[in-house]
Amino acid sequence: MERKNPENELKKAHDLIKTLAEEIDYKNHKLSEMELSCKGVIHELTGEINVKNHSLLQLEQRYQEGLATVRWLEKETGLMRQEFGKEIRNLESANIKLTDKVEYQRKELHKLTKELEECTTQYRLENESLMNEIHKMKGNLQTQDLMGSSNNLNAKIDSLRKELKEKEEALDDMEILIGNLITKESISNQELKDAHEESIRGLQEMLNYRTTFAIKRMGEINHEAFQEVCLLKFVNEDWKEKAAVLCSLWQEYLKDGQWHPFKKEIVKGQLQEVINDDDEKLKGLRNEYGGVAYEAVKTALLELNEYNPSGRYATPVVWNRKEGRRASLKEIMQYVIKQLKSHKRKRMPLP
Protein backbone atom coordinates (compact mmCIF):
# COMPACT_ATOMS: atom_id res chain seq x y z
CA MET A 1 0.00 0.00 0.00
CA GLU A 2 1.32 3.37 -1.10
CA ARG A 3 2.00 5.76 1.71
CA LYS A 4 0.57 9.28 1.29
CA ASN A 5 2.82 12.27 1.63
CA PRO A 6 1.55 14.49 4.46
CA GLU A 7 2.91 17.60 2.87
CA ASN A 8 1.09 16.93 -0.33
CA GLU A 9 -2.07 16.26 1.55
CA LEU A 10 -1.63 19.42 3.52
CA LYS A 11 -0.96 21.39 0.37
CA LYS A 12 -4.04 19.95 -1.28
CA ALA A 13 -6.09 20.77 1.77
CA HIS A 14 -4.64 24.26 1.81
CA ASP A 15 -5.41 24.70 -1.90
CA LEU A 16 -8.91 23.41 -1.36
CA ILE A 17 -9.44 25.80 1.50
CA LYS A 18 -8.10 28.63 -0.60
CA THR A 19 -10.35 27.66 -3.48
CA LEU A 20 -13.34 27.40 -1.20
CA ALA A 21 -12.48 30.74 0.39
CA GLU A 22 -12.19 32.36 -3.04
CA GLU A 23 -15.46 30.77 -4.08
CA ILE A 24 -17.08 31.97 -0.87
CA ASP A 25 -15.69 35.48 -1.45
CA TYR A 26 -16.94 35.39 -5.02
CA LYS A 27 -20.36 34.22 -3.93
CA ASN A 28 -20.40 36.80 -1.15
CA HIS A 29 -19.49 39.42 -3.73
CA LYS A 30 -22.25 38.19 -6.03
CA LEU A 31 -24.61 38.08 -3.10
CA SER A 32 -23.68 41.68 -2.25
CA GLU A 33 -24.24 42.69 -5.85
CA MET A 34 -27.56 40.88 -5.88
CA GLU A 35 -28.45 42.50 -2.59
CA LEU A 36 -27.56 45.93 -3.95
CA SER A 37 -29.48 45.18 -7.13
CA CYS A 38 -32.48 44.02 -5.13
CA LYS A 39 -32.26 47.10 -2.97
CA GLY A 40 -32.25 49.25 -6.15
CA VAL A 41 -35.20 47.36 -7.59
CA ILE A 42 -37.01 47.55 -4.26
CA HIS A 43 -36.22 51.27 -4.11
CA GLU A 44 -37.49 51.78 -7.65
CA LEU A 45 -40.58 49.69 -6.99
CA THR A 46 -41.17 51.57 -3.76
CA GLY A 47 -40.80 54.85 -5.65
CA GLU A 48 -43.19 53.67 -8.34
CA ILE A 49 -45.64 52.48 -5.70
CA ASN A 50 -45.39 55.84 -3.94
CA VAL A 51 -45.90 57.67 -7.24
CA LYS A 52 -48.85 55.48 -8.10
CA ASN A 53 -50.28 55.92 -4.63
CA HIS A 54 -49.87 59.68 -5.04
CA SER A 55 -51.49 59.53 -8.48
CA LEU A 56 -54.25 57.40 -7.05
CA LEU A 57 -54.80 59.95 -4.30
CA GLN A 58 -54.88 62.72 -6.89
CA LEU A 59 -57.33 60.76 -9.04
CA GLU A 60 -59.47 60.09 -6.02
CA GLN A 61 -59.31 63.77 -5.11
CA ARG A 62 -60.22 64.75 -8.68
CA TYR A 63 -63.00 62.21 -8.65
CA GLN A 64 -64.37 63.70 -5.45
CA GLU A 65 -64.02 67.20 -6.89
CA GLY A 66 -65.67 66.07 -10.13
CA LEU A 67 -68.42 64.37 -8.17
CA ALA A 68 -68.94 67.55 -6.16
CA THR A 69 -68.98 69.57 -9.41
CA VAL A 70 -71.51 67.20 -10.96
CA ARG A 71 -73.71 67.48 -7.90
CA TRP A 72 -73.34 71.27 -7.97
CA LEU A 73 -74.17 71.32 -11.68
CA GLU A 74 -77.19 69.11 -11.07
CA LYS A 75 -78.32 71.48 -8.37
CA GLU A 76 -77.62 74.55 -10.52
CA THR A 77 -79.33 72.93 -13.50
CA GLY A 78 -82.37 72.26 -11.38
CA LEU A 79 -82.37 75.86 -10.18
CA MET A 80 -81.85 77.13 -13.74
CA ARG A 81 -84.68 74.96 -14.99
CA GLN A 82 -86.88 76.41 -12.28
CA GLU A 83 -85.76 79.95 -13.14
CA PHE A 84 -86.21 79.39 -16.87
CA GLY A 85 -89.60 77.84 -16.26
CA LYS A 86 -90.55 80.78 -14.08
CA GLU A 87 -89.24 83.23 -16.68
CA ILE A 88 -91.13 81.49 -19.48
CA ARG A 89 -94.30 81.50 -17.37
CA ASN A 90 -93.78 85.20 -16.66
CA LEU A 91 -93.25 85.88 -20.36
CA GLU A 92 -96.33 83.89 -21.26
CA SER A 93 -98.29 85.75 -18.61
CA ALA A 94 -96.92 89.07 -19.89
CA ASN A 95 -97.79 88.03 -23.43
CA ILE A 96 -101.35 87.19 -22.41
CA LYS A 97 -101.66 90.48 -20.52
CA LEU A 98 -100.17 92.45 -23.41
CA THR A 99 -102.38 90.66 -25.91
CA ASP A 100 -105.40 91.31 -23.72
CA LYS A 101 -104.33 94.93 -23.33
CA VAL A 102 -103.90 95.35 -27.08
CA GLU A 103 -107.24 93.67 -27.71
CA TYR A 104 -108.83 95.87 -25.06
CA GLN A 105 -107.29 98.95 -26.66
CA ARG A 106 -108.54 97.84 -30.05
CA LYS A 107 -112.04 97.40 -28.67
CA GLU A 108 -111.80 100.72 -26.86
CA LEU A 109 -110.57 102.38 -30.04
CA HIS A 110 -113.40 100.83 -32.01
CA LYS A 111 -115.84 101.88 -29.30
CA LEU A 112 -114.42 105.40 -29.18
CA THR A 113 -114.50 105.66 -32.96
CA LYS A 114 -118.11 104.53 -32.99
CA GLU A 115 -118.99 106.92 -30.15
CA LEU A 116 -117.16 109.70 -31.94
CA GLU A 117 -119.07 109.03 -35.14
CA GLU A 118 -122.36 108.90 -33.24
CA CYS A 119 -121.50 112.03 -31.26
CA THR A 120 -120.37 113.80 -34.41
CA THR A 121 -123.63 112.91 -36.14
CA GLN A 122 -125.62 113.85 -33.05
CA TYR A 123 -123.58 117.02 -32.67
CA ARG A 124 -124.19 117.98 -36.26
CA LEU A 125 -127.93 117.37 -35.96
CA GLU A 126 -128.24 119.02 -32.55
CA ASN A 127 -125.99 121.83 -33.65
CA GLU A 128 -128.22 122.51 -36.64
CA SER A 129 -131.29 122.26 -34.42
CA LEU A 130 -129.74 124.47 -31.73
CA MET A 131 -128.53 127.01 -34.25
CA ASN A 132 -132.00 127.14 -35.78
CA GLU A 133 -133.53 127.56 -32.33
CA ILE A 134 -130.94 130.18 -31.40
CA HIS A 135 -131.62 132.14 -34.57
CA LYS A 136 -135.33 131.76 -33.97
CA MET A 137 -134.99 132.88 -30.35
CA LYS A 138 -132.81 135.80 -31.31
CA GLY A 139 -135.38 136.75 -33.92
CA ASN A 140 -138.15 136.45 -31.34
CA LEU A 141 -136.17 138.52 -28.86
CA GLN A 142 -135.53 141.22 -31.40
CA THR A 143 -139.18 141.20 -32.44
CA GLN A 144 -140.39 141.28 -28.86
CA ASP A 145 -137.89 144.00 -27.92
CA LEU A 146 -139.45 146.12 -30.64
CA MET A 147 -143.01 145.36 -29.53
CA GLY A 148 -142.79 146.85 -26.06
CA SER A 149 -141.68 146.27 -22.50
CA SER A 150 -144.65 145.05 -20.50
CA ASN A 151 -144.04 142.81 -17.47
CA ASN A 152 -145.32 139.66 -19.20
CA LEU A 153 -143.26 140.42 -22.23
CA ASN A 154 -140.13 140.99 -20.14
CA ALA A 155 -140.67 137.71 -18.30
CA LYS A 156 -141.04 135.88 -21.59
CA ILE A 157 -137.91 137.53 -22.93
CA ASP A 158 -135.98 136.50 -19.80
CA SER A 159 -137.26 132.94 -20.19
CA LEU A 160 -136.19 132.88 -23.82
CA ARG A 161 -132.78 134.28 -22.93
CA LYS A 162 -132.35 131.66 -20.20
CA GLU A 163 -133.36 128.91 -22.60
CA LEU A 164 -130.98 130.32 -25.19
CA LYS A 165 -128.14 130.28 -22.65
CA GLU A 166 -128.92 126.66 -21.71
CA LYS A 167 -128.89 125.68 -25.37
CA GLU A 168 -125.55 127.40 -25.89
CA GLU A 169 -124.11 125.67 -22.78
CA ALA A 170 -125.38 122.31 -24.06
CA LEU A 171 -123.68 123.05 -27.36
CA ASP A 172 -120.42 123.85 -25.53
CA ASP A 173 -120.69 120.61 -23.51
CA MET A 174 -121.19 118.64 -26.70
CA GLU A 175 -118.10 120.22 -28.23
CA ILE A 176 -116.06 119.39 -25.09
CA LEU A 177 -117.29 115.77 -25.18
CA ILE A 178 -116.31 115.41 -28.81
CA GLY A 179 -112.92 116.96 -28.05
CA ASN A 180 -112.35 114.44 -25.23
CA LEU A 181 -113.32 111.54 -27.48
CA ILE A 182 -110.96 112.76 -30.18
CA THR A 183 -108.16 113.01 -27.59
CA LYS A 184 -108.84 109.47 -26.31
CA GLU A 185 -108.87 108.13 -29.85
CA SER A 186 -105.57 109.88 -30.57
CA ILE A 187 -103.98 108.44 -27.40
CA SER A 188 -105.20 104.91 -28.22
CA ASN A 189 -103.88 105.21 -31.76
CA GLN A 190 -100.52 106.42 -30.46
CA GLU A 191 -100.28 103.54 -27.95
CA LEU A 192 -100.96 101.01 -30.70
CA LYS A 193 -98.42 102.74 -32.93
CA ASP A 194 -95.79 102.76 -30.14
CA ALA A 195 -96.39 99.05 -29.42
CA HIS A 196 -95.95 98.20 -33.10
CA GLU A 197 -92.78 100.30 -33.43
CA GLU A 198 -91.34 98.65 -30.30
CA SER A 199 -92.07 95.22 -31.75
CA ILE A 200 -90.22 96.20 -34.93
CA ARG A 201 -87.16 97.35 -32.97
CA GLY A 202 -87.14 94.12 -30.96
CA LEU A 203 -87.46 91.90 -34.03
CA GLN A 204 -84.74 93.54 -36.15
CA GLU A 205 -82.06 91.01 -35.13
CA MET A 206 -84.39 88.01 -34.86
CA LEU A 207 -85.72 87.98 -38.41
CA ASN A 208 -83.99 86.84 -41.60
CA TYR A 209 -84.89 85.60 -45.07
CA ARG A 210 -85.95 82.18 -43.71
CA THR A 211 -88.37 83.35 -41.00
CA THR A 212 -92.13 83.62 -41.45
CA PHE A 213 -92.07 87.29 -40.52
CA ALA A 214 -89.99 90.07 -42.03
CA ILE A 215 -89.66 93.83 -41.69
CA LYS A 216 -91.22 95.34 -44.79
CA ARG A 217 -91.06 99.04 -45.63
CA MET A 218 -94.52 99.92 -46.87
CA GLY A 219 -94.36 102.53 -49.60
CA GLU A 220 -90.84 101.62 -50.72
CA ILE A 221 -90.54 100.79 -54.42
CA ASN A 222 -89.27 97.31 -55.24
CA HIS A 223 -85.92 98.07 -56.91
CA GLU A 224 -85.85 94.64 -58.55
CA ALA A 225 -88.65 95.74 -60.88
CA PHE A 226 -86.53 98.58 -62.28
CA GLN A 227 -83.49 96.28 -62.48
CA GLU A 228 -85.51 93.83 -64.57
CA VAL A 229 -86.60 96.60 -66.93
CA CYS A 230 -83.18 98.27 -67.21
CA LEU A 231 -81.43 94.94 -67.83
CA LEU A 232 -83.41 94.63 -71.08
CA LYS A 233 -83.62 98.31 -71.99
CA PHE A 234 -80.00 99.38 -71.41
CA VAL A 235 -78.03 96.38 -72.67
CA ASN A 236 -74.86 98.29 -73.57
CA GLU A 237 -74.93 100.60 -70.54
CA ASP A 238 -74.57 100.31 -66.78
CA TRP A 239 -78.10 99.05 -66.27
CA LYS A 240 -77.67 98.66 -62.50
CA GLU A 241 -76.84 102.34 -62.09
CA LYS A 242 -79.73 103.29 -64.39
CA ALA A 243 -82.11 101.17 -62.31
CA ALA A 244 -80.87 102.73 -59.05
CA VAL A 245 -81.28 106.27 -60.43
CA LEU A 246 -84.78 105.60 -61.78
CA CYS A 247 -85.93 103.87 -58.60
CA SER A 248 -84.60 106.75 -56.48
CA LEU A 249 -86.27 109.30 -58.77
CA TRP A 250 -89.69 107.66 -58.50
CA GLN A 251 -89.28 107.24 -54.75
CA GLU A 252 -88.84 111.02 -54.57
CA TYR A 253 -91.97 111.46 -56.70
CA LEU A 254 -93.88 109.41 -54.14
CA LYS A 255 -92.81 111.81 -51.37
CA ASP A 256 -94.36 114.77 -53.19
CA GLY A 257 -97.51 115.65 -51.28
CA GLN A 258 -98.79 117.67 -54.24
CA TRP A 259 -98.92 114.56 -56.43
CA HIS A 260 -102.01 112.51 -55.63
CA PRO A 261 -102.75 110.12 -58.52
CA PHE A 262 -105.91 108.68 -56.97
CA LYS A 263 -109.59 108.72 -57.73
CA LYS A 264 -112.59 107.64 -55.69
CA GLU A 265 -114.64 104.62 -56.72
CA ILE A 266 -117.20 102.31 -55.14
CA VAL A 267 -115.41 99.02 -54.38
CA LYS A 268 -117.46 96.20 -52.81
CA GLY A 269 -120.08 98.67 -51.72
CA GLN A 270 -117.60 101.10 -50.14
CA LEU A 271 -116.15 104.36 -51.41
CA GLN A 272 -112.39 103.89 -51.75
CA GLU A 273 -109.41 105.63 -53.28
CA VAL A 274 -107.88 103.73 -56.20
CA ILE A 275 -105.02 104.50 -58.58
CA ASN A 276 -105.93 106.88 -61.37
CA ASP A 277 -104.54 105.08 -64.42
CA ASP A 278 -105.04 108.24 -66.49
CA ASP A 279 -102.53 110.20 -64.42
CA GLU A 280 -100.03 111.70 -66.86
CA LYS A 281 -96.95 110.81 -64.84
CA LEU A 282 -98.01 107.18 -64.41
CA LYS A 283 -98.99 106.91 -68.07
CA GLY A 284 -95.53 108.18 -69.02
CA LEU A 285 -93.90 105.58 -66.75
CA ARG A 286 -95.94 102.75 -68.22
CA ASN A 287 -95.32 103.84 -71.81
CA GLU A 288 -91.56 104.22 -71.38
CA TYR A 289 -90.67 101.42 -68.95
CA GLY A 290 -93.56 98.98 -69.19
CA GLY A 291 -95.97 97.30 -66.83
CA VAL A 292 -93.42 95.84 -64.38
CA ALA A 293 -92.08 99.24 -63.29
CA TYR A 294 -95.60 100.69 -63.37
CA GLU A 295 -96.96 97.98 -61.05
CA ALA A 296 -94.04 98.47 -58.63
CA VAL A 297 -94.76 102.21 -58.34
CA LYS A 298 -98.51 101.57 -58.16
CA THR A 299 -98.04 99.10 -55.28
CA ALA A 300 -95.83 101.56 -53.39
CA LEU A 301 -98.43 104.32 -53.91
CA LEU A 302 -101.24 102.16 -52.53
CA GLU A 303 -99.10 101.18 -49.53
CA LEU A 304 -98.25 104.81 -48.79
CA ASN A 305 -101.88 105.82 -49.08
CA GLU A 306 -102.83 103.10 -46.60
CA TYR A 307 -99.99 103.25 -44.06
CA ASN A 308 -98.69 106.83 -44.19
CA PRO A 309 -100.85 109.11 -46.36
CA SER A 310 -99.86 112.29 -44.52
CA GLY A 311 -96.11 111.70 -44.20
CA ARG A 312 -95.60 110.18 -47.67
CA TYR A 313 -92.49 108.25 -46.62
CA ALA A 314 -91.88 104.50 -46.30
CA THR A 315 -93.10 103.01 -43.02
CA PRO A 316 -91.69 99.75 -41.57
CA VAL A 317 -94.17 97.06 -40.52
CA VAL A 318 -93.88 93.42 -39.47
CA TRP A 319 -94.99 91.44 -42.51
CA ASN A 320 -96.35 87.89 -42.58
CA ARG A 321 -94.62 86.61 -45.71
CA LYS A 322 -96.48 83.31 -45.71
CA GLU A 323 -99.91 84.98 -45.88
CA GLY A 324 -98.83 88.19 -47.61
CA ARG A 325 -100.24 90.60 -45.04
CA ARG A 326 -99.30 92.74 -42.06
CA ALA A 327 -98.72 90.69 -38.91
CA SER A 328 -100.93 91.36 -35.91
CA LEU A 329 -99.47 92.24 -32.51
CA LYS A 330 -100.78 88.94 -31.16
CA GLU A 331 -98.88 87.01 -33.84
CA ILE A 332 -95.71 89.00 -33.12
CA MET A 333 -95.86 88.31 -29.38
CA GLN A 334 -96.51 84.59 -29.95
CA TYR A 335 -93.50 84.45 -32.28
CA VAL A 336 -91.24 86.23 -29.75
CA ILE A 337 -92.30 83.84 -26.95
CA LYS A 338 -91.63 80.85 -29.20
CA GLN A 339 -88.15 82.14 -30.09
CA LEU A 340 -87.33 82.82 -26.43
CA LYS A 341 -88.33 79.27 -25.47
CA SER A 342 -86.17 77.84 -28.26
CA HIS A 343 -83.24 80.06 -27.26
CA LYS A 344 -83.49 79.03 -23.59
CA ARG A 345 -83.53 75.33 -24.50
CA LYS A 346 -80.36 75.74 -26.58
CA ARG A 347 -78.52 77.55 -23.80
CA MET A 348 -79.65 75.27 -20.97
CA PRO A 349 -76.77 72.92 -19.82
CA LEU A 350 -77.33 69.20 -19.87
CA PRO A 351 -77.73 67.50 -16.43
XYZ file of C-alpha atoms in Angstrom:
351
model
C 0.000 0.000 0.000
C 1.319 3.369 -1.105
C 2.002 5.763 1.707
C 0.572 9.282 1.292
C 2.820 12.272 1.628
C 1.547 14.487 4.457
C 2.906 17.596 2.865
C 1.091 16.931 -0.329
C -2.068 16.259 1.547
C -1.630 19.422 3.519
C -0.955 21.389 0.371
C -4.042 19.954 -1.276
C -6.094 20.775 1.773
C -4.637 24.259 1.805
C -5.414 24.703 -1.895
C -8.912 23.405 -1.359
C -9.442 25.798 1.503
C -8.101 28.627 -0.599
C -10.347 27.657 -3.483
C -13.340 27.399 -1.200
C -12.476 30.738 0.390
C -12.193 32.356 -3.040
C -15.461 30.767 -4.079
C -17.077 31.973 -0.868
C -15.687 35.476 -1.449
C -16.938 35.386 -5.022
C -20.361 34.221 -3.926
C -20.403 36.803 -1.148
C -19.494 39.425 -3.731
C -22.246 38.193 -6.033
C -24.607 38.081 -3.104
C -23.681 41.676 -2.248
C -24.237 42.694 -5.850
C -27.564 40.884 -5.885
C -28.455 42.500 -2.585
C -27.559 45.928 -3.953
C -29.475 45.179 -7.133
C -32.480 44.020 -5.132
C -32.264 47.102 -2.971
C -32.250 49.245 -6.147
C -35.203 47.359 -7.585
C -37.006 47.551 -4.264
C -36.225 51.270 -4.105
C -37.489 51.775 -7.655
C -40.579 49.693 -6.986
C -41.170 51.570 -3.758
C -40.798 54.846 -5.653
C -43.194 53.674 -8.335
C -45.642 52.481 -5.700
C -45.390 55.838 -3.944
C -45.898 57.670 -7.244
C -48.855 55.476 -8.096
C -50.277 55.919 -4.628
C -49.873 59.678 -5.039
C -51.494 59.531 -8.481
C -54.248 57.400 -7.045
C -54.798 59.945 -4.295
C -54.881 62.722 -6.892
C -57.325 60.756 -9.038
C -59.466 60.091 -6.015
C -59.313 63.775 -5.115
C -60.216 64.753 -8.676
C -63.003 62.212 -8.650
C -64.365 63.698 -5.445
C -64.015 67.199 -6.894
C -65.667 66.067 -10.134
C -68.418 64.371 -8.172
C -68.943 67.549 -6.163
C -68.977 69.569 -9.413
C -71.510 67.196 -10.964
C -73.712 67.482 -7.895
C -73.339 71.267 -7.968
C -74.172 71.319 -11.682
C -77.187 69.108 -11.074
C -78.321 71.483 -8.367
C -77.624 74.547 -10.524
C -79.335 72.926 -13.502
C -82.372 72.262 -11.377
C -82.373 75.863 -10.183
C -81.850 77.128 -13.735
C -84.683 74.962 -14.987
C -86.883 76.407 -12.283
C -85.755 79.949 -13.139
C -86.207 79.387 -16.871
C -89.599 77.841 -16.261
C -90.547 80.781 -14.085
C -89.241 83.233 -16.684
C -91.131 81.490 -19.477
C -94.301 81.502 -17.375
C -93.783 85.201 -16.661
C -93.250 85.878 -20.363
C -96.331 83.887 -21.264
C -98.289 85.748 -18.613
C -96.923 89.067 -19.889
C -97.794 88.025 -23.427
C -101.348 87.188 -22.407
C -101.658 90.477 -20.521
C -100.174 92.452 -23.409
C -102.379 90.655 -25.908
C -105.403 91.310 -23.719
C -104.333 94.934 -23.331
C -103.895 95.354 -27.080
C -107.238 93.666 -27.707
C -108.831 95.870 -25.064
C -107.289 98.953 -26.661
C -108.545 97.837 -30.053
C -112.043 97.395 -28.674
C -111.804 100.724 -26.859
C -110.566 102.380 -30.037
C -113.402 100.828 -32.011
C -115.839 101.881 -29.300
C -114.419 105.402 -29.180
C -114.503 105.655 -32.962
C -118.110 104.530 -32.989
C -118.991 106.922 -30.153
C -117.161 109.702 -31.942
C -119.068 109.030 -35.142
C -122.361 108.898 -33.245
C -121.500 112.025 -31.264
C -120.374 113.799 -34.407
C -123.628 112.910 -36.136
C -125.620 113.853 -33.048
C -123.583 117.016 -32.666
C -124.191 117.976 -36.256
C -127.930 117.366 -35.957
C -128.244 119.015 -32.552
C -125.989 121.830 -33.655
C -128.220 122.506 -36.640
C -131.293 122.263 -34.419
C -129.742 124.467 -31.734
C -128.525 127.007 -34.251
C -132.000 127.141 -35.776
C -133.529 127.556 -32.328
C -130.936 130.178 -31.401
C -131.616 132.140 -34.572
C -135.326 131.756 -33.971
C -134.987 132.878 -30.352
C -132.809 135.800 -31.315
C -135.382 136.754 -33.915
C -138.154 136.452 -31.339
C -136.166 138.520 -28.856
C -135.527 141.225 -31.405
C -139.180 141.203 -32.437
C -140.394 141.278 -28.859
C -137.886 144.000 -27.924
C -139.451 146.121 -30.638
C -143.009 145.359 -29.532
C -142.792 146.852 -26.056
C -141.680 146.268 -22.503
C -144.650 145.047 -20.502
C -144.042 142.815 -17.475
C -145.322 139.660 -19.202
C -143.257 140.419 -22.229
C -140.125 140.990 -20.143
C -140.673 137.706 -18.304
C -141.037 135.875 -21.594
C -137.905 137.532 -22.928
C -135.982 136.496 -19.797
C -137.258 132.941 -20.189
C -136.192 132.877 -23.819
C -132.776 134.282 -22.929
C -132.353 131.662 -20.202
C -133.359 128.909 -22.599
C -130.983 130.322 -25.186
C -128.139 130.282 -22.650
C -128.920 126.663 -21.711
C -128.888 125.677 -25.369
C -125.545 127.402 -25.888
C -124.113 125.668 -22.783
C -125.380 122.308 -24.064
C -123.679 123.052 -27.356
C -120.420 123.854 -25.535
C -120.688 120.612 -23.510
C -121.190 118.636 -26.697
C -118.097 120.225 -28.229
C -116.056 119.388 -25.086
C -117.290 115.771 -25.178
C -116.311 115.406 -28.808
C -112.924 116.958 -28.054
C -112.354 114.442 -25.232
C -113.325 111.538 -27.481
C -110.957 112.760 -30.184
C -108.158 113.009 -27.589
C -108.843 109.468 -26.314
C -108.866 108.129 -29.855
C -105.573 109.881 -30.570
C -103.982 108.436 -27.401
C -105.197 104.909 -28.218
C -103.881 105.209 -31.765
C -100.517 106.418 -30.461
C -100.281 103.542 -27.953
C -100.955 101.007 -30.695
C -98.418 102.740 -32.928
C -95.792 102.755 -30.141
C -96.388 99.053 -29.424
C -95.950 98.204 -33.102
C -92.780 100.303 -33.426
C -91.339 98.653 -30.301
C -92.070 95.215 -31.749
C -90.220 96.201 -34.933
C -87.156 97.347 -32.969
C -87.143 94.120 -30.957
C -87.459 91.904 -34.034
C -84.737 93.539 -36.146
C -82.055 91.006 -35.128
C -84.388 88.008 -34.861
C -85.717 87.978 -38.414
C -83.991 86.837 -41.596
C -84.889 85.601 -45.069
C -85.950 82.179 -43.708
C -88.368 83.348 -40.999
C -92.134 83.618 -41.452
C -92.069 87.288 -40.517
C -89.990 90.074 -42.026
C -89.656 93.835 -41.685
C -91.223 95.339 -44.787
C -91.056 99.036 -45.630
C -94.517 99.922 -46.865
C -94.360 102.526 -49.603
C -90.842 101.616 -50.719
C -90.543 100.791 -54.419
C -89.272 97.309 -55.239
C -85.925 98.075 -56.905
C -85.850 94.638 -58.552
C -88.653 95.744 -60.879
C -86.529 98.583 -62.279
C -83.495 96.283 -62.478
C -85.505 93.834 -64.566
C -86.602 96.604 -66.927
C -83.183 98.274 -67.210
C -81.432 94.944 -67.835
C -83.414 94.627 -71.077
C -83.617 98.309 -71.994
C -79.995 99.380 -71.413
C -78.033 96.382 -72.670
C -74.862 98.291 -73.571
C -74.926 100.599 -70.540
C -74.569 100.312 -66.780
C -78.104 99.048 -66.267
C -77.673 98.659 -62.496
C -76.841 102.339 -62.093
C -79.734 103.293 -64.395
C -82.108 101.168 -62.308
C -80.874 102.729 -59.054
C -81.283 106.271 -60.426
C -84.782 105.595 -61.781
C -85.929 103.867 -58.596
C -84.599 106.746 -56.477
C -86.271 109.296 -58.769
C -89.687 107.659 -58.495
C -89.281 107.241 -54.748
C -88.844 111.022 -54.574
C -91.972 111.455 -56.705
C -93.881 109.409 -54.135
C -92.805 111.810 -51.367
C -94.356 114.765 -53.194
C -97.511 115.646 -51.277
C -98.787 117.670 -54.242
C -98.919 114.559 -56.427
C -102.010 112.515 -55.629
C -102.746 110.117 -58.518
C -105.907 108.675 -56.971
C -109.593 108.725 -57.732
C -112.594 107.636 -55.695
C -114.641 104.617 -56.716
C -117.196 102.310 -55.140
C -115.408 99.017 -54.379
C -117.458 96.200 -52.810
C -120.085 98.670 -51.722
C -117.604 101.098 -50.144
C -116.155 104.358 -51.406
C -112.394 103.887 -51.754
C -109.406 105.630 -53.277
C -107.882 103.731 -56.195
C -105.019 104.500 -58.576
C -105.932 106.876 -61.370
C -104.540 105.081 -64.420
C -105.037 108.240 -66.489
C -102.527 110.199 -64.415
C -100.032 111.704 -66.861
C -96.953 110.814 -64.841
C -98.013 107.185 -64.413
C -98.985 106.915 -68.073
C -95.529 108.176 -69.024
C -93.897 105.583 -66.751
C -95.936 102.745 -68.224
C -95.321 103.843 -71.810
C -91.556 104.222 -71.383
C -90.672 101.421 -68.949
C -93.558 98.981 -69.191
C -95.972 97.299 -66.829
C -93.424 95.840 -64.381
C -92.080 99.236 -63.291
C -95.599 100.691 -63.372
C -96.956 97.975 -61.051
C -94.040 98.471 -58.630
C -94.763 102.209 -58.345
C -98.512 101.566 -58.163
C -98.041 99.096 -55.284
C -95.834 101.561 -53.393
C -98.426 104.318 -53.907
C -101.240 102.158 -52.529
C -99.096 101.176 -49.529
C -98.249 104.809 -48.793
C -101.877 105.817 -49.079
C -102.833 103.102 -46.596
C -99.988 103.254 -44.058
C -98.691 106.826 -44.186
C -100.848 109.107 -46.355
C -99.860 112.289 -44.519
C -96.106 111.701 -44.200
C -95.601 110.184 -47.673
C -92.489 108.252 -46.616
C -91.884 104.496 -46.299
C -93.101 103.010 -43.021
C -91.686 99.746 -41.570
C -94.165 97.064 -40.522
C -93.877 93.420 -39.475
C -94.990 91.443 -42.511
C -96.349 87.887 -42.584
C -94.624 86.607 -45.710
C -96.485 83.313 -45.712
C -99.912 84.976 -45.877
C -98.831 88.187 -47.612
C -100.236 90.601 -45.045
C -99.298 92.740 -42.061
C -98.716 90.689 -38.908
C -100.929 91.361 -35.909
C -99.465 92.240 -32.511
C -100.784 88.940 -31.161
C -98.877 87.008 -33.839
C -95.713 88.995 -33.119
C -95.863 88.307 -29.376
C -96.508 84.595 -29.951
C -93.502 84.454 -32.283
C -91.241 86.231 -29.751
C -92.300 83.844 -26.951
C -91.625 80.847 -29.204
C -88.149 82.143 -30.090
C -87.329 82.815 -26.429
C -88.332 79.272 -25.468
C -86.172 77.844 -28.255
C -83.238 80.063 -27.258
C -83.493 79.032 -23.592
C -83.527 75.333 -24.499
C -80.363 75.738 -26.579
C -78.517 77.555 -23.795
C -79.650 75.271 -20.967
C -76.769 72.922 -19.820
C -77.334 69.197 -19.874
C -77.727 67.498 -16.434
